[in-house]
Coordinates of C-alpha atoms in Angstrom, one line a residue:
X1 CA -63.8 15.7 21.6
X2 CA -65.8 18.2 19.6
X3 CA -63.3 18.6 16.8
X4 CA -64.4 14.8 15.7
X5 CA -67.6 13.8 14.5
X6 CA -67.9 10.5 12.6
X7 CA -71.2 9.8 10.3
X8 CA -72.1 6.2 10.3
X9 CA -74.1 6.3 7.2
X10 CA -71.0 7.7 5.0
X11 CA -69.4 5.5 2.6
X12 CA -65.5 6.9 3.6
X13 CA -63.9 4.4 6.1
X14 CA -63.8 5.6 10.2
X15 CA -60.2 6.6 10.3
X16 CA -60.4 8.4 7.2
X17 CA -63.3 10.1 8.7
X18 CA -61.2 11.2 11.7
X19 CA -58.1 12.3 10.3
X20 CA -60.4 14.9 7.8
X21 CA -62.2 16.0 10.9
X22 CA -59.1 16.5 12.9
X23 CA -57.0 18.3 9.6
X24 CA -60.0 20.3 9.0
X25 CA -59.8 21.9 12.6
X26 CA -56.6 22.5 12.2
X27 CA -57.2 24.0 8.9
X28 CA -59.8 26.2 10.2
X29 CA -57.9 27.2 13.7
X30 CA -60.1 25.0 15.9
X31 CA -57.3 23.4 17.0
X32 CA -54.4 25.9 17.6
X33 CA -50.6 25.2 16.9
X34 CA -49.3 23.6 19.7
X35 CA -52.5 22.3 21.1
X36 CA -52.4 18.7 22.9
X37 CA -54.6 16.1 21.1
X38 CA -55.9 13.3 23.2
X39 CA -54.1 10.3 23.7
X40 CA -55.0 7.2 20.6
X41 CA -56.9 5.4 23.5
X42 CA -59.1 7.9 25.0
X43 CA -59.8 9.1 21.2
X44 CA -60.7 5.7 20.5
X45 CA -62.9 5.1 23.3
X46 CA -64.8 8.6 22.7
X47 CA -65.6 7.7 19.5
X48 CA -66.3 3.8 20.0
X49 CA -63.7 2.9 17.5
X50 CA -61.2 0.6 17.7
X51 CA -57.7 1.9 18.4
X52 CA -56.1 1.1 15.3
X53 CA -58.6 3.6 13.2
X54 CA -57.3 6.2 15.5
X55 CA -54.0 5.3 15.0
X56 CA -54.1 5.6 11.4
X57 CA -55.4 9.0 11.2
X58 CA -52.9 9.9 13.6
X59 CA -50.1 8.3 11.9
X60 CA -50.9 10.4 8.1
X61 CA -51.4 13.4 10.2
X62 CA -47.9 12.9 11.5
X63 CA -46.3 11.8 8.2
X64 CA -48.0 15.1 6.8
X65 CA -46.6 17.2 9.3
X66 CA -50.4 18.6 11.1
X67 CA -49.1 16.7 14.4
X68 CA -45.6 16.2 16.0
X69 CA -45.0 13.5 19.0
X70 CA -43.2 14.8 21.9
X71 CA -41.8 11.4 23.9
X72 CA -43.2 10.8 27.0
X73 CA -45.4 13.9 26.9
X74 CA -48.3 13.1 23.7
X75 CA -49.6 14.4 20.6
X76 CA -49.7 18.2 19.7
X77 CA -50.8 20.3 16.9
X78 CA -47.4 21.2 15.2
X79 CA -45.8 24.6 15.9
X80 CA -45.5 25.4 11.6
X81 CA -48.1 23.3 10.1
X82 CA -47.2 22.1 6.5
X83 CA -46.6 25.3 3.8
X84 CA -49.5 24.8 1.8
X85 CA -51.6 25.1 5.2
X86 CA -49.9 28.0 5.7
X87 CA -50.5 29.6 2.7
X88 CA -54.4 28.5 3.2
X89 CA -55.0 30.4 6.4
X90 CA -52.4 33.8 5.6
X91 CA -54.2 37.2 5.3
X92 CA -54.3 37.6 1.7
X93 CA -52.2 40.0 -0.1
X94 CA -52.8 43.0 -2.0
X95 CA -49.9 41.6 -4.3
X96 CA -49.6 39.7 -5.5
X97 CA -53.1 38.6 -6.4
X98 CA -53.7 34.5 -5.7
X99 CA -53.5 32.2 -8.1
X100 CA -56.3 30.0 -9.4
X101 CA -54.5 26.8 -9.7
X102 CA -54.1 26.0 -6.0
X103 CA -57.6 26.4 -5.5
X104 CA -58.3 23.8 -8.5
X105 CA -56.6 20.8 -6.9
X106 CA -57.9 17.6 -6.6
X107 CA -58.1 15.9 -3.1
X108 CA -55.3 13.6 -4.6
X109 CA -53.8 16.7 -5.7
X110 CA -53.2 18.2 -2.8
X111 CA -51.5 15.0 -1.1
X112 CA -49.2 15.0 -4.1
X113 CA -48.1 18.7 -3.4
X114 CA -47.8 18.2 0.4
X115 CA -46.3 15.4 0.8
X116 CA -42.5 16.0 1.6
X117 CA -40.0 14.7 -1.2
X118 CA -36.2 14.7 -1.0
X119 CA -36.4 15.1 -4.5
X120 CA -38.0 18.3 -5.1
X121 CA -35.5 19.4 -2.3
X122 CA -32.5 18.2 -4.6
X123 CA -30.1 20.4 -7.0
X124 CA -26.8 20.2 -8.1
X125 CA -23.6 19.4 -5.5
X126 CA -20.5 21.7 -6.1
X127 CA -18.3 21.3 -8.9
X128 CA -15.6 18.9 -8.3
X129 CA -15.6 15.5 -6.2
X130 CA -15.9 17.2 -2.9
X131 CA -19.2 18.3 -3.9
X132 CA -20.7 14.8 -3.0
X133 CA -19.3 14.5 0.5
X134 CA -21.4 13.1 2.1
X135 CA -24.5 12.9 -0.4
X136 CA -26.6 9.8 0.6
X137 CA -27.4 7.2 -2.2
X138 CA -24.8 8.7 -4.6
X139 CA -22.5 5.8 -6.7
X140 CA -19.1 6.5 -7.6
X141 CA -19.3 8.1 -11.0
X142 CA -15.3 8.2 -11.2
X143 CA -15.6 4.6 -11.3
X144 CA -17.9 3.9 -13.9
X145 CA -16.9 2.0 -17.1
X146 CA -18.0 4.7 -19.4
X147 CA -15.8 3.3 -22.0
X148 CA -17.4 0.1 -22.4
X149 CA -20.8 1.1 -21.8
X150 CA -20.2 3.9 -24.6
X151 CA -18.9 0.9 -26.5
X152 CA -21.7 -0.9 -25.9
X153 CA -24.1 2.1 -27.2
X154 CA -22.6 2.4 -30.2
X155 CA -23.0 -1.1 -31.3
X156 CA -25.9 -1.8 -30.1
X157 CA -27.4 2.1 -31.7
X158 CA -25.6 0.5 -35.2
X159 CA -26.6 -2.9 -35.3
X160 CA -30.2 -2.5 -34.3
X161 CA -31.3 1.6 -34.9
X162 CA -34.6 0.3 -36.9
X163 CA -35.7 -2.0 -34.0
X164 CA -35.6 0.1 -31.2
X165 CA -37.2 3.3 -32.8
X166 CA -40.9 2.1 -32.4
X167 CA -42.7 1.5 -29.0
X168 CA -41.6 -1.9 -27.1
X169 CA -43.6 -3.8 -24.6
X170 CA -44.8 -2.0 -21.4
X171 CA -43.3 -4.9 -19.4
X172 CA -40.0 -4.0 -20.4
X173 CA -37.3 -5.5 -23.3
X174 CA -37.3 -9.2 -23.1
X175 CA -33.7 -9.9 -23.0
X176 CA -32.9 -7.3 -20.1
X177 CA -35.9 -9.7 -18.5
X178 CA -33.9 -12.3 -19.2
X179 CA -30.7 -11.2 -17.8
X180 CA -31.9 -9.6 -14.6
X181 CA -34.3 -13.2 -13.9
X182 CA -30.8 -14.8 -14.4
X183 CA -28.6 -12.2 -11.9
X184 CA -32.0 -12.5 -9.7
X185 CA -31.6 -15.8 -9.0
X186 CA -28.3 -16.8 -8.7
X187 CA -27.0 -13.5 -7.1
X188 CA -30.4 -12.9 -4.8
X189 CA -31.9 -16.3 -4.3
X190 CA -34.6 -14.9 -5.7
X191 CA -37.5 -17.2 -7.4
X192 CA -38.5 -16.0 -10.7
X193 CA -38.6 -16.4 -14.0
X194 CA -38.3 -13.7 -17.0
X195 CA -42.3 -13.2 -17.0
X196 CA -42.5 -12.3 -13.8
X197 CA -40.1 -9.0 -14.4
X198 CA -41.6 -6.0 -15.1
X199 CA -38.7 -2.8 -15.9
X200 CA -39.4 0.4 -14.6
X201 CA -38.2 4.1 -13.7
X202 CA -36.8 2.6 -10.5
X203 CA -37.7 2.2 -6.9
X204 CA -39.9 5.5 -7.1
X205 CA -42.1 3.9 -9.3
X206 CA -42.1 0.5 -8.3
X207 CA -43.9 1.6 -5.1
X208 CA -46.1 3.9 -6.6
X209 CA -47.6 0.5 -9.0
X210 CA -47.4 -1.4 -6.2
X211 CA -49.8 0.9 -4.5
X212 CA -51.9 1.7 -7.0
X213 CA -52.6 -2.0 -8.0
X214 CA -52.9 -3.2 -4.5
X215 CA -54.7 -0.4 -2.3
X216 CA -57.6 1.2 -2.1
X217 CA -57.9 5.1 -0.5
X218 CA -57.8 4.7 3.3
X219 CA -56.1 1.3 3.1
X220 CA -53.5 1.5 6.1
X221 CA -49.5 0.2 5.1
X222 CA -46.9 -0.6 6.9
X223 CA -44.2 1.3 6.9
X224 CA -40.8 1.3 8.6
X225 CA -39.6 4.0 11.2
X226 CA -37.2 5.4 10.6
X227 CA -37.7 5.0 6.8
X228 CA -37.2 5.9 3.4
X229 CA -39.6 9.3 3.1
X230 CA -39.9 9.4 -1.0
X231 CA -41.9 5.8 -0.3
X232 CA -44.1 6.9 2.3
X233 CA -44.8 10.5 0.2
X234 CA -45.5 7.6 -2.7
X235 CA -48.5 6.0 -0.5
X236 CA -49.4 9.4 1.4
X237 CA -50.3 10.7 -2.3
X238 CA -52.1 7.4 -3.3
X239 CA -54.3 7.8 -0.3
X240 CA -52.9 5.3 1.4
X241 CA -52.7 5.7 5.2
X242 CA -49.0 5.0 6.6
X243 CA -48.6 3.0 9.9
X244 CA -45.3 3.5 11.2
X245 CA -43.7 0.7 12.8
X246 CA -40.8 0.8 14.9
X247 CA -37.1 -0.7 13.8
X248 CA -35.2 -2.4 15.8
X249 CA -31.7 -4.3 15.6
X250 CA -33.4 -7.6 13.9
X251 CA -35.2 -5.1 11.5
X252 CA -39.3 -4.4 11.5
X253 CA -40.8 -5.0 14.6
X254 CA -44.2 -7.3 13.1
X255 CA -45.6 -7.6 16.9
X256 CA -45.6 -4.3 16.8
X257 CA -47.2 -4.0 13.7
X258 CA -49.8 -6.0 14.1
X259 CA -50.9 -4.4 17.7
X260 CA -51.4 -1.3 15.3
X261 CA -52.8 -2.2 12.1
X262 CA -53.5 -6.1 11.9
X263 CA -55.6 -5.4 8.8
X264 CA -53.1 -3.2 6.8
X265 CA -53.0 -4.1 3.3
X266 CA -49.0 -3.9 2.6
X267 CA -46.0 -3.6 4.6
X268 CA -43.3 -2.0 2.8
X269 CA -39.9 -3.2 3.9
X270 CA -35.6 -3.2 3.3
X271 CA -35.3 -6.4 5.2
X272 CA -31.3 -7.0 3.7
X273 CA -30.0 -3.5 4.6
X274 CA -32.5 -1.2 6.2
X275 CA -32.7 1.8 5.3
X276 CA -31.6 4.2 7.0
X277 CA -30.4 1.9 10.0
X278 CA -28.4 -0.7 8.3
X279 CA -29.9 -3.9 10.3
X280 CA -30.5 -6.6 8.9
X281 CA -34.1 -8.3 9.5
X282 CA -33.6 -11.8 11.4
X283 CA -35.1 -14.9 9.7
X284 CA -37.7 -14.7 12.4
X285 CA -38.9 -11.6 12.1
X286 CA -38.9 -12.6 8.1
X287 CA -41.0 -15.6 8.5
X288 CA -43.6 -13.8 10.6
X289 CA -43.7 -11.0 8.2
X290 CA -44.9 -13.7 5.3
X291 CA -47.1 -15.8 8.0
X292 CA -48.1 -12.2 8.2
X293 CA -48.8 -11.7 5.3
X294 CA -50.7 -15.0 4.5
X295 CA -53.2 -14.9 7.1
X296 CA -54.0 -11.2 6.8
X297 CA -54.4 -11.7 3.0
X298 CA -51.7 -8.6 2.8
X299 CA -48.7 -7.9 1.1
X300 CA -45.1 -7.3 1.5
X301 CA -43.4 -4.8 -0.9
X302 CA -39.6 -5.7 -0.4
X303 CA -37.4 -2.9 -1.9
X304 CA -33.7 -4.5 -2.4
X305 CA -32.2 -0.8 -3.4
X306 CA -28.6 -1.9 -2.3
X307 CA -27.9 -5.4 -1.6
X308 CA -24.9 -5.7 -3.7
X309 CA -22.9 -3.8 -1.6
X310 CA -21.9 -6.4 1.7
X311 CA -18.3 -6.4 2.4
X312 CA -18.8 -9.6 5.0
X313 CA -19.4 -13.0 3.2
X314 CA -21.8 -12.8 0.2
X315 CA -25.2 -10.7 -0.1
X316 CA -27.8 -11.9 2.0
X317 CA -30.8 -13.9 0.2
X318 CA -33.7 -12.1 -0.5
X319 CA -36.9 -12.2 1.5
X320 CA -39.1 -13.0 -1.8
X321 CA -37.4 -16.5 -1.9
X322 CA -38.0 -17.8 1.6
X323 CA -41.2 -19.7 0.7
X324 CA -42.6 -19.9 -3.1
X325 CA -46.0 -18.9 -2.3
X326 CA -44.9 -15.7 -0.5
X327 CA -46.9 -12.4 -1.5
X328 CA -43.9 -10.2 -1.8
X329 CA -43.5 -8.0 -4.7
X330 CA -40.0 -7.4 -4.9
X331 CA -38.3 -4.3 -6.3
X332 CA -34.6 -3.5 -7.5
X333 CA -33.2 -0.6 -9.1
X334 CA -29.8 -0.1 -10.8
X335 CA -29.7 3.9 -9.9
X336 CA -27.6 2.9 -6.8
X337 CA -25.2 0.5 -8.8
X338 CA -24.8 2.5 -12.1
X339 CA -26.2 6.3 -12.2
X340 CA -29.1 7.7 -11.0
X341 CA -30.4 9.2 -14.1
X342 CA -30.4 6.0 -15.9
X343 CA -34.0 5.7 -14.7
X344 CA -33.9 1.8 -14.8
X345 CA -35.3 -0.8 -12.2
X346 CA -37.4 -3.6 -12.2
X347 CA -39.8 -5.4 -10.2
X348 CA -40.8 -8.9 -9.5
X349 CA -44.5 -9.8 -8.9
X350 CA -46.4 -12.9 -8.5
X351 CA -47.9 -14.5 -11.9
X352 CA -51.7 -13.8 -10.9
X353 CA -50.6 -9.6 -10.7
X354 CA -48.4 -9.5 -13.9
X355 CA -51.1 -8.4 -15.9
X356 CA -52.3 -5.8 -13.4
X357 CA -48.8 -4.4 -13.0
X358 CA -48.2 -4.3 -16.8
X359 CA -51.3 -2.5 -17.6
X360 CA -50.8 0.1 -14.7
X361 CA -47.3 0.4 -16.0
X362 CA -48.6 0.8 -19.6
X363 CA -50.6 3.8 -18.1
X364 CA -47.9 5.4 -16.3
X365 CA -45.9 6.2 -18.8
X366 CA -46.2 3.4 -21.4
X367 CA -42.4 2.0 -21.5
X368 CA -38.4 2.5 -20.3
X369 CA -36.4 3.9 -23.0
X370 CA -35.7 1.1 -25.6
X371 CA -32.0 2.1 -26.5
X372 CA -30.8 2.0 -22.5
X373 CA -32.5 -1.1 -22.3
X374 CA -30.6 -2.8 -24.7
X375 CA -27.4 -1.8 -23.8
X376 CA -27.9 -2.7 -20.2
X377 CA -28.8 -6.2 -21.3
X378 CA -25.8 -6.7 -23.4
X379 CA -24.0 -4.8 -20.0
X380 CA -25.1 -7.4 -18.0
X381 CA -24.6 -10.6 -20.4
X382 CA -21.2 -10.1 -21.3
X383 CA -20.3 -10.1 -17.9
X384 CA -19.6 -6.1 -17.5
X385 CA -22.1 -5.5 -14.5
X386 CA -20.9 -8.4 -12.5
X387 CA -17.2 -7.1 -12.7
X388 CA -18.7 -3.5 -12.2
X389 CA -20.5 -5.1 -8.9
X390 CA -17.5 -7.0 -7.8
X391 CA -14.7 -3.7 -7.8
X392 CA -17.5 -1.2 -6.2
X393 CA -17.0 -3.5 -3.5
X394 CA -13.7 -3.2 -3.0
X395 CA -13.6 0.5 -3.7
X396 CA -16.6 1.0 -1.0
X397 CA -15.2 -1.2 1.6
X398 CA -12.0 1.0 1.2
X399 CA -13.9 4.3 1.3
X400 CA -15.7 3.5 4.3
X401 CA -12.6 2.7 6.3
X402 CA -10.9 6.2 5.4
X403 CA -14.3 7.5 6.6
X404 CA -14.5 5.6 9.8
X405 CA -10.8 6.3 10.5
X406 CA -11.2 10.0 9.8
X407 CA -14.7 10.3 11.6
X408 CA -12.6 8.5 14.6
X409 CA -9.4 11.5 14.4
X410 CA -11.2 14.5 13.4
X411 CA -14.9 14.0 15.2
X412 CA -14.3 12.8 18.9
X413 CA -17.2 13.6 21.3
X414 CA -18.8 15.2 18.1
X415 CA -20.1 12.5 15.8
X416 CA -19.5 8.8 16.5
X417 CA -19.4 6.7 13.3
X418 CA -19.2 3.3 13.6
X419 CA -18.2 0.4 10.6
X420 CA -20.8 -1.2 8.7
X421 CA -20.7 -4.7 7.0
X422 CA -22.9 -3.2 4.0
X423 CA -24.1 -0.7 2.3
X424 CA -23.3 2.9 0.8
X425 CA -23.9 5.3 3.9
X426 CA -23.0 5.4 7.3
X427 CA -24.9 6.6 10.6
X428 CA -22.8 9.3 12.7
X429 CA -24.0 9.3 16.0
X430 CA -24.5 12.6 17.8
X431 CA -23.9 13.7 21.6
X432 CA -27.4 12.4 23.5
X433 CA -29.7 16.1 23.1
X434 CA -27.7 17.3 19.9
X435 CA -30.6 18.1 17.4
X436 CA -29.6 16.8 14.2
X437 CA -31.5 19.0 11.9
X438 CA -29.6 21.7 13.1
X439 CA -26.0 20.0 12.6
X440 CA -27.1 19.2 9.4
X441 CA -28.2 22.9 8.4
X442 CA -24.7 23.4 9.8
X443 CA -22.8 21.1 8.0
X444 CA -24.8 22.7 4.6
X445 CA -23.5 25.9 5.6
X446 CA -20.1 24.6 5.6
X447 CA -20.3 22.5 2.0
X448 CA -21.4 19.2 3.6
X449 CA -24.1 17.7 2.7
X450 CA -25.9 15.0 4.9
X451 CA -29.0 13.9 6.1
X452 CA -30.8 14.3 10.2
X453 CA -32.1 11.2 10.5
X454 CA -35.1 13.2 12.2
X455 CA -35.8 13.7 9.1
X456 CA -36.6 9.9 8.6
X457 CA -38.3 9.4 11.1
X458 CA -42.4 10.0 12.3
X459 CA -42.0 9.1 15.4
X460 CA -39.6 12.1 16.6
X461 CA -38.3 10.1 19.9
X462 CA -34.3 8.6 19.6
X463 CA -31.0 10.2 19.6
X464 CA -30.3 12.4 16.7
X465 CA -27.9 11.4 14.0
X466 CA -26.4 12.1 10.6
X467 CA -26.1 10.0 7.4
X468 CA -23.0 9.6 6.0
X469 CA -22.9 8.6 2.5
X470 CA -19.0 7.6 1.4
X471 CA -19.8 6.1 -2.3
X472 CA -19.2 9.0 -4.3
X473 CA -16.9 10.5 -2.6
X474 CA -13.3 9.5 -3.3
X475 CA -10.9 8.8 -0.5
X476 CA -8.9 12.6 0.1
X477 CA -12.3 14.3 -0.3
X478 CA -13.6 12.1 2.4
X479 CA -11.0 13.3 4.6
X480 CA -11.3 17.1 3.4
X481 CA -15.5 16.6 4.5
X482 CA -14.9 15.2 7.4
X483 CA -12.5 18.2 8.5
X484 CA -15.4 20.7 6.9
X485 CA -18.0 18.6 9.6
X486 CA -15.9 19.0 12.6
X487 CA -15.7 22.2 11.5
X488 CA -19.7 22.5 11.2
X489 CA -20.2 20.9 14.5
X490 CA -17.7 23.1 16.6

């Protein structure tokens, strides 16, 4: 294939080498929009690479939208390239003139700015509780003890004002160490002591340290598919290269990831409630994820974003605490249990990488807010998080029944939502050939708010679907969204 041309004598890896040949033909029109790219093998053999380097390139170009996968049929040059490519290869206007700054990116620059974020995407529901039907990852804000966490504030702002104005240690405030090491390892199984915590912004961050500490640019990761996009954008902008590998019902498929990228440096998984699927990964598949792991000198970033939240039996031990010289960095946030905005999580690493996460963290943005800090570790040592855990439960279990039961009345042959035994979202199954971007853009124009789980995935192939997130959303405005979807999908 013309389009690829790899130089032995340069320093940057093979598959980094292909994927900048390939996006730079896109780039420059090379290779048209809707052009078939050879298959991973035939690539492979061209070149005399192995199969896994071509993989990887494909597997960014995918994530970064150059290439879309039609099932059974190959790999083509997408149809609407990303908008920044776009933009690049538009007749200029007479007006307005270009900018400058575009032009002045770095090369990790530009990853940042392409690389798709549900975040940016993000603004304000409608007023009123109806507004966050069916909003994925919301908690229920009418259910937050505001009165004792104001309480709480107040105290803690009088008692101890002087102490928290200066700068506190980068690895966080030592008794909210304590306290989440204690909730770690009685609520999680997980094995840990307070040195080993480091607090953070929240998951967002946690993966972005974990990357920056642990990979090099070109490094290929793990990552699960369907999955959680704002990670993958994480690694994507870090230079990472993102492997997907395929979910099934006992969670990350490790044969599978292995056959395509035995060397990959990190595997980032939700083994207790995956996201967005909601299986749980078997104790098989987690052994041979740390064997993994072990004999590939690799890593395995476990992100625990909602484990609190099982309904059958108690919350499934974490994956860190299987064996005690496991190299899992494990990563919780309270955004999911308290507020969002809070801006709190934490992460376990191993005692040889403390110091390397604490520095990096240092450099990110130096420390968590000392006052929030302190008053979630009095929150969770007088005992207020642990009742706040205990009656989300409840409330969620509830929620999710009216949803089911609704879903069931109002949605026949349109969406088929089944009960879950965790978690704060549900999967709503379309008809086989529905595409689910479109029901969702439908939905939006009806005041629903949901998610396509095409949008999840990089491999394109599977039946379409819609998540469902109940949390917020309090019990008659699930009904009234649910009507507004059938609505939508009429």
């Amino acid at each position: 294939m013309t389009a690829v041309v790899l130089d032995p004598a340069s320093s940057a890896p093979l598959h980094r080498q292909v994927y900048e040949a390939l996006r730079g033909a896109i780039f420059a029109g090379r290779l048209r929009p809707g052009s078939k790219l050879p298959s991973t093998r035939a690539l492979a053999a061209h070149l005399s690479v192995s199969r896994n380097t071509v993989l990887g390139a494909y597997a960014q170009l995918l994530a970064e939208g150059y290439l879309r996968g039609r099932i059974g049929s190959g790999t083509y040059v997408a149809d609407a390239p990303p908008e920044h490519l776009l933009l690049a290869r538009r007749e200029p206007a007479p007006q307005p003139s270009p900018s400058p700054c575009a032009a002045a990116l770095s090369r990790r620059g530009a990853l940042v700015a392409g690389a798709p974020s549900p975040f940016r995407r993000a603004s304000a529901p409608p007023h009123g509780p109806s507004g966050w039907a069916f909003q994925v990852g919301v908690p229920a804000f009418d259910a937050f003890p505001a009165v004792a966490w104001g309480r709480l504030m107040s105290r803690r702002w009088d008692r101890s004002w002087r102490a928290l104005l200066p700068r506190h240690d980068a690895q966080g405030y030592a008794p909210l160490r304590r306290a989440i090491a204690d909730y770690l390892v009685t609520a999680r199984g997980v094995r840990c002591t307070p040195e080993q915590v480091i607090v953070v912004s929240g998951a967002q961050q946690a993966i972005s340290l974990a990357a920056e500490v642990l990979l090099d640019p070109g490094d290929p990761v793990w990552v699960e598919d369907p999955g959680y996009t704002a990670a993958r954008s994480a690694l994507v902008a870090l230079g990472a290269v993102p492997v997907p590998v395929p979910v099934d019902e006992e969670g990350l498929d490790v044969t599978a990831g292995v056959r395509r990228a035995a060397s990959a440096r990190l595997a980032v998984v939700t083994p207790s409630h995956q996201f967005p699927l909601g299986v749980t990964m078997s104790l098989g598949r987690r052994l041979a994820l740390i064997d993994w792991a072990r004999s590939a000198g690799g890593w395995v970033f476990e992100d625990d974003y909602d484990s609190e939240f099982r309904y059958a039996g108690r919350p499934l031990a974490a994956l860190q605490g299987l064996s005690p010289d496991a190299r899992v960095i494990y990563a919780g946030t309270f955004s999911k249990v308290l507020w969002p905005s809070l801006r709190l999580g934490y992460l376990v690493v191993p005692e040889g990488l403390v110091d390397a996460f604490v520095a990096a963290r240092a450099l990110a943005d130096v420390s968590s807010p000392s006052l929030e800090q302190a008053v979630l570790a009095d929150f969770m040592a007088e005992g207020h998080f642990a009742r706040h855990v205990r009656r989300m439960r409840v409330l969620y279990e509830r929620r999710q029944a009216v949803l089911v039961a609704a879903a069931a009345r109002e949605l026949p042959g349109l969406l088929e939502v089944r009960p879950a035994p965790a978690g704060m979202h549900l999967l709503g199954w379309l008809p086989p050939g529905r595409a689910d971007r479109d029901a969702a853009e439908r939905a939006a124009a009806n005041g629903v708010r949901c998610v396509a789980l095409s949008e999840l995935r990089i491999d394109p192939a599977g039946r379409g679907a819609l998540l469902l997130g109940y949390a917020a959303v309090p019990e008659d405005a699930i009904e009234e969204g649910v009507r507004r979807l059938g609505a939508a999908l009429r």
